[in-house]
Amino acid sequence: MKTLLNKMDKKLNFKRAKAHCDVPCGIYDPIFAQIYALTVVRMVDLLEEHVKIKEKDLEYYNKMSRLIENKEEHAEKTKHEIRIIWGDFIKPTHKEKYPQIDNLVHSIMVLASESRQHVSKKLALELVSKVNEFAEIFWAIKGEKTIRAKAPYAPNLELVYRKL
Amino acid sequence: MKTLLNKMDKKLNFKRAKAHCDVPCGIYDPIFAQIYALTVVRMVDLLEEHVKIKEKDLEYYNKMSRLIENKEEHAEKTKHEIRIIWGDFIKPTHKEKYPQIDNLVHSIMVLASESRQHVSKKLALELVSKVNEFAEIFWAIKGEKTIRAKAPYAPNLELVYRKL
Amino acid sequence: MKTLLNKMDKKLNFKRAKAHCDVPCGIYDPIFAQIYALTVVRMVDLLEEHVKIKEKDLEYYNKMSRLIENKEEHAEKTKHEIRIIWGDFIKPTHKEKYPQIDNLVHSIMVLASESRQHVSKKLALELVSKVNEFAEIFWAIKGEKTIRAKAPYAPNLELVYRKL
Amino acid sequence: MKTLLNKMDKKLNFKRAKAHCDVPCGIYDPIFAQIYALTVVRMVDLLEEHVKIKEKDLEYYNKMSRLIENKEEHAEKTKHEIRIIWGDFIKPTHKEKYPQIDNLVHSIMVLASESRQHVSKKLALELVSKVNEFAEIFWAIKGEKTIRAKAPYAPNLELVYRKL
Amino acid sequence: MKTLLNKMDKKLNFKRAKAHCDVPCGIYDPIFAQIYALTVVRMVDLLEEHVKIKEKDLEYYNKMSRLIENKEEHAEKTKHEIRIIWGDFIKPTHKEKYPQIDNLVHSIMVLASESRQHVSKKLALELVSKVNEFAEIFWAIKGEKTIRAKAPYAPNLELVYRKL
Amino acid sequence: MKTLLNKMDKKLNFKRAKAHCDVPCGIYDPIFAQIYALTVVRMVDLLEEHVKIKEKDLEYYNKMSRLIENKEEHAEKTKHEIRIIWGDFIKPTHKEKYPQIDNLVHSIMVLASESRQHVSKKLALELVSKVNEFAEIFWAIKGEKTIRAKAPYAPNLELVYRKL
C-alpha cells in the first residue's frame, strides 16, 4: 500500500485533476435537477388548485398528502443532483472562471429547503431559475451551446437545454 | 381488464380520464431511463478497460466493485423509470396504436436484468437501443417530434431527443 | 426482439437458458405482492373508519397521514414485486401459454397507481384480485397446485396459496 | 392537546394493549423473514459453486459481487422483518408464555450479522432454523396451526407454514 | 442457542471472538439514537404548537405533514440504531451483567412505535429516557464514564454523554 | 442572490429569519458526519490489513466487498450530512464571518468522493480533518466551546467535540 501511496503522490496533481472522472464520472447532466425543480412548481400549482376544494373527505386528504410528499421528494432530489455535479464535476479552475458558483449552489440548497417548508410558487420559480442558471454554467464548461425552450409538460416553464 | 375498465368507467367516469394526471402525473420524460441505460454501457466500457490491469491490489478491487455496483444501480433505475411511464402514462388506446409496447417494455426489463447479470457491451447496447425505441413512441404519443443526436458524454451514443 | 434473441442465442447459447437463474433468481414468490396488495385494502378500510372521527386534532392528522403513507408504500411495493417476477421469471414461452400476462401485469400497475391516487375499496379489491390471478399463473408455470384460503389477518380476503 | 393526553392517560392501559394494531398493524407475517433467510442460504450455495471457477474474468467478479450483495441484502431484511414483528406484535403477555423469545430474536440478529460477515452454510442454515422457530411461536400466538413443508425453490429447505 | 454457540465455538473458535469486529464493527455510538429520539420530542413540541393555528391553509397542511413525517422517520431511525448495537455489539456475557437489556431494547421498540402512532410528549420523553438508559449501559460496557448534560438544541433535554 | 434575498425579504420578512427552524431545523449536529468520516478511515485500515491475506477464497472476497461497500456508504453519508447543515443552517451572515466555509464544504465533497474512488489513508485522514474543521465553525456559530478528544473506537483519531 505504501508503494501505492507513493505512486499516487507523484501523480497526484495530475490524477486529482481527473479523479472524478472514474466513477460515476463522465455522465453528468443537469436535466435531472431541472426536471425535479420543475416538478416542485407543478406540485405547488396542483396544491393551490386542490386547496380550493370545499369538502374535506378522504380523497381530499389523500391527494393533499401525496402532493406535499411529491413536492418534498423532488425538492430533495434537486439538491442531491446539484450537490453531485458541484462536488464531483466542478473543479477549482471552474470556480476561478465562475466565482459565483458556490453561492449559486448554496442558494439552490436554500431555495429547495424553503420550497419544502412552504407552498410558494415564488420560491419554486426561483428554484427553477437558479437551477437553469447552474445548467448554463455547466454546459458552458463542457463547451456546449444552450438554448431556452419550453418544457413539454405543465407548467411548461422555460428550461435551459443543450443545443443539439 | 376490459370488464373492469367498463365497470369502473360507469362509476368513476370523468375521473378516470385524468386519473394519472394527478400525481405524479404530467411530468414524464424518458431521458432519465435513456441516460441510465447509457451509464450501463459506460460501466461496461470502464470494466473492460479496468480488467486489463495486472496488479490485483486494493485500488483494483475498489474500482472493480464500484463499477459493478454502478452498473447494477443504473440498470435497476432504467427498469424503474420505464415501469413508471408504462404503468402511469401508457393507456389502452396507446396500446392499440403501438401494439408492440408491452413486448418492448418486457424486453427492456429482460435486457436490464441481463446487463446486471453479465458484463456485456452487446447487451448494454441493446438496452440503450430498446429504451431509445420506447422514447420515440413516448414522444410520438405526446405529439412531439424527435431527432437522434450523440450524447455529450462518453460513450457518446446516439440518443433520441425531443426536437426543441 | 426476435432478431436480438436469435443473434444472442448464437453467441450466448446455453447461457441464456439459465440467465435469470443466477441472481436473484430461483426464489420468486408472489406472496409478497399478495400481502402488499391486501395491505392496501386494509389501509382503505382503516381510512374509511378513521375519517368518521369528528375532532380534527393532532391524533387525527397523525393517523390519517400514516394510513395514507402506508397505502402508498404497499401499492408501490406491489408494483415492484410484480415487475421483478414479470421481468426476471416470465419467459417468451410462458407468454405463449399465457398470452394475457402482459395485460394482466399492466393492469396491476394501473390499479396500484389508482389505489395510490384514490381511497377506494373497489380499486384495492380489484388490485388483490389481479395479483391473485398473477399468482395462479405463476404457480401453474412452476407446476405447483394452488388453493384459495382466507388470509389470517384483516381484511381476511381470499388469497391464492401454493398447495402444501 | 392536554385534553388528549388526559384522555389517553385514562385509557392508557387499555389503549397500550392494542396500540400496535393501528398502523401498520394487523398484517404481520413471518413468511417474509423466512424467505429472506432462505435466500441467504441460496446465496451461500451459489457462492460456493461460483468460487470453483478458475478464470477470474469480469463475469467472475460481476457475479461474485452480486451474490455477496444479495446475501447482505437478504440477511439485513431478515433482521428488519423480525424486529418489526418482535417490536410491534409481541406483547409482555406473549413473553410470559414464550420466555425464550427475546433470546431467540437476539440470536437471529447475531446469526444474520454473522451470515453477512462470512460465507457459511452452517450459519445460514442456523438462521433459517431460528427464523422458523420464531414463525412457529408467532402462529401459535395467533392461534393458527402450522406444518413444515419444503420450499418450492432451491435450496428447498423446510419452512414453517401456516396450515391452510 | 447455547448448543449452537458451543457447537460453533468448536468449529469457528477464535473467529467468533472477533466476529462482530469485522464490519461494520468497532464504531458503535448511541449518540445517533439519542439525537433521533430527541428529534421525536422536538417534532411533538412543534406539532402541539402548530395545531393551535386556526387557518387550515396550504401552509398549515404542508407543515403538519412534514412534522409528522419527520417524527415517523426519526422514531424509525431510533429503532434501527438500537437494533444494530443490540444485535452486533451486545454479547451473551453482557446480558449476564445487564440482564435487563433485552427488555430495555424491546421497550425502546415499543415506545418508538407508539411515538409514531401518537403525538404524545409523554411517550416521546419516555423514549428518550430509555435510550439514555441504553447509552449508559453501552458506555459502561466499553469502560467509559458518562455524564448527563443538556443537549445544545431544543428541547434541550438531558442526554447521556461519554465523559471526555 | 442578493436581489432575490432582498425581494423576498420584503415579502416574507420575519418568516425568513426563522425559515430553516421549522423542520428539520433546530437539531443539527456535525457529530454524525464526523463519525461517518472516521468510519471511512477505519474501512481503509481494515482494507489495508485485509489485502495482506494470501488465500483468495470466499471469505476474502466477502469481506473485501463489504469493507469497500461500507467505505462507500459512509463517505456518501458524510457528504449528505454536511450538505444538510451547510444548506439549512449556514446563513449569509455566517458566510461573512467564515468566508472560507463554501470552499471547506466543497473540499469535503471532493475528499469524500476521492475516498470512495481510492483506498487511501491520506485522503481519508484529510476528510476527517476537514469535517473537524467544519464542526469547529459550526459550534462557534452556535456559541459553544469545543475540545479535541480521541474517539472511543478505532482508529481513535481526535474529533472535535462540544465542551460539555
PDB file of N, CA, C and O in Angstrom, chain E residues 6 29-30 63 65 75 79 121 128 132 137 143 149 157 162:
ATOM      1  N   ASN E   6     -22.024 -23.379  21.409  1.00  0.00           N
ATOM      2  CA  ASN E   6     -20.994 -24.349  21.754  1.00  0.00           C
ATOM      3  C   ASN E   6     -20.484 -25.085  20.520  1.00  0.00           C
ATOM      4  O   ASN E   6     -19.281 -25.227  20.323  1.00  0.00           O
ATOM      5  N   ASP E  29     -22.046   3.909  18.354  1.00  0.00           N
ATOM      6  CA  ASP E  29     -22.215   5.079  19.216  1.00  0.00           C
ATOM      7  C   ASP E  29     -23.705   5.345  19.404  1.00  0.00           C
ATOM      8  O   ASP E  29     -24.409   5.610  18.426  1.00  0.00           O
ATOM      9  N   PRO E  30     -24.166   5.296  20.650  1.00  0.00           N
ATOM     10  CA  PRO E  30     -25.600   5.503  20.896  1.00  0.00           C
ATOM     11  C   PRO E  30     -26.054   6.941  20.667  1.00  0.00           C
ATOM     12  O   PRO E  30     -27.255   7.201  20.695  1.00  0.00           O
ATOM     13  N   LYS E  63     -46.917  21.984   6.612  1.00  0.00           N
ATOM     14  CA  LYS E  63     -46.065  21.847   7.795  1.00  0.00           C
ATOM     15  C   LYS E  63     -46.512  20.666   8.654  1.00  0.00           C
ATOM     16  O   LYS E  63     -45.685  19.912   9.168  1.00  0.00           O
ATOM     17  N   SER E  65     -47.887  17.946   7.714  1.00  0.00           N
ATOM     18  CA  SER E  65     -47.454  16.727   7.041  1.00  0.00           C
ATOM     19  C   SER E  65     -45.959  16.486   7.234  1.00  0.00           C
ATOM     20  O   SER E  65     -45.518  15.357   7.480  1.00  0.00           O
ATOM     21  N   ALA E  75     -38.277   8.328  14.692  1.00  0.00           N
ATOM     22  CA  ALA E  75     -38.634   7.204  15.568  1.00  0.00           C
ATOM     23  C   ALA E  75     -38.125   5.901  14.951  1.00  0.00           C
ATOM     24  O   ALA E  75     -37.583   5.030  15.639  1.00  0.00           O
ATOM     25  N   LYS E  79     -35.113   3.149  16.349  1.00  0.00           N
ATOM     26  CA  LYS E  79     -35.212   1.690  16.433  1.00  0.00           C
ATOM     27  C   LYS E  79     -34.070   1.016  15.682  1.00  0.00           C
ATOM     28  O   LYS E  79     -33.476   0.053  16.176  1.00  0.00           O
ATOM     29  N   LYS E 121     -46.170  13.790  23.990  1.00  0.00           N
ATOM     30  CA  LYS E 121     -44.931  14.216  24.663  1.00  0.00           C
ATOM     31  C   LYS E 121     -44.511  13.174  25.687  1.00  0.00           C
ATOM     32  O   LYS E 121     -43.318  12.865  25.810  1.00  0.00           O
ATOM     33  N   VAL E 128     -36.835   8.903  24.956  1.00  0.00           N
ATOM     34  CA  VAL E 128     -35.511   9.493  25.217  1.00  0.00           C
ATOM     35  C   VAL E 128     -34.907   8.909  26.479  1.00  0.00           C
ATOM     36  O   VAL E 128     -33.716   8.555  26.516  1.00  0.00           O
ATOM     37  N   ASN E 132     -31.456   6.872  26.652  1.00  0.00           N
ATOM     38  CA  ASN E 132     -30.382   7.303  27.571  1.00  0.00           C
ATOM     39  C   ASN E 132     -29.912   6.144  28.454  1.00  0.00           C
ATOM     40  O   ASN E 132     -28.709   5.966  28.665  1.00  0.00           O
ATOM     41  N   ILE E 137     -25.613   1.982  29.734  1.00  0.00           N
ATOM     42  CA  ILE E 137     -25.131   0.591  29.760  1.00  0.00           C
ATOM     43  C   ILE E 137     -24.040   0.386  28.709  1.00  0.00           C
ATOM     44  O   ILE E 137     -23.005  -0.213  28.967  1.00  0.00           O
ATOM     45  N   GLY E 143     -16.343   0.599  29.205  1.00  0.00           N
ATOM     46  CA  GLY E 143     -15.409   1.089  30.207  1.00  0.00           C
ATOM     47  C   GLY E 143     -15.221   2.594  30.178  1.00  0.00           C
ATOM     48  O   GLY E 143     -14.195   3.116  30.614  1.00  0.00           O
ATOM     49  N   ALA E 149     -25.814  15.870  30.376  1.00  0.00           N
ATOM     50  CA  ALA E 149     -25.738  17.298  30.064  1.00  0.00           C
ATOM     51  C   ALA E 149     -26.867  17.637  29.116  1.00  0.00           C
ATOM     52  O   ALA E 149     -27.358  16.785  28.381  1.00  0.00           O
ATOM     53  N   LEU E 157     -33.157  18.642  26.248  1.00  0.00           N
ATOM     54  CA  LEU E 157     -33.253  17.609  27.282  1.00  0.00           C
ATOM     55  C   LEU E 157     -31.860  17.127  27.668  1.00  0.00           C
ATOM     56  O   LEU E 157     -30.906  17.279  26.910  1.00  0.00           O
ATOM     57  N   ARG E 162     -20.677  10.439  26.782  1.00  0.00           N
ATOM     58  CA  ARG E 162     -19.404   9.902  27.238  1.00  0.00           C
ATOM     59  C   ARG E 162     -18.595  11.062  27.821  1.00  0.00           C
ATOM     60  O   ARG E 162     -18.541  12.148  27.237  1.00  0.00           O
TER      61      ARG E 162
END
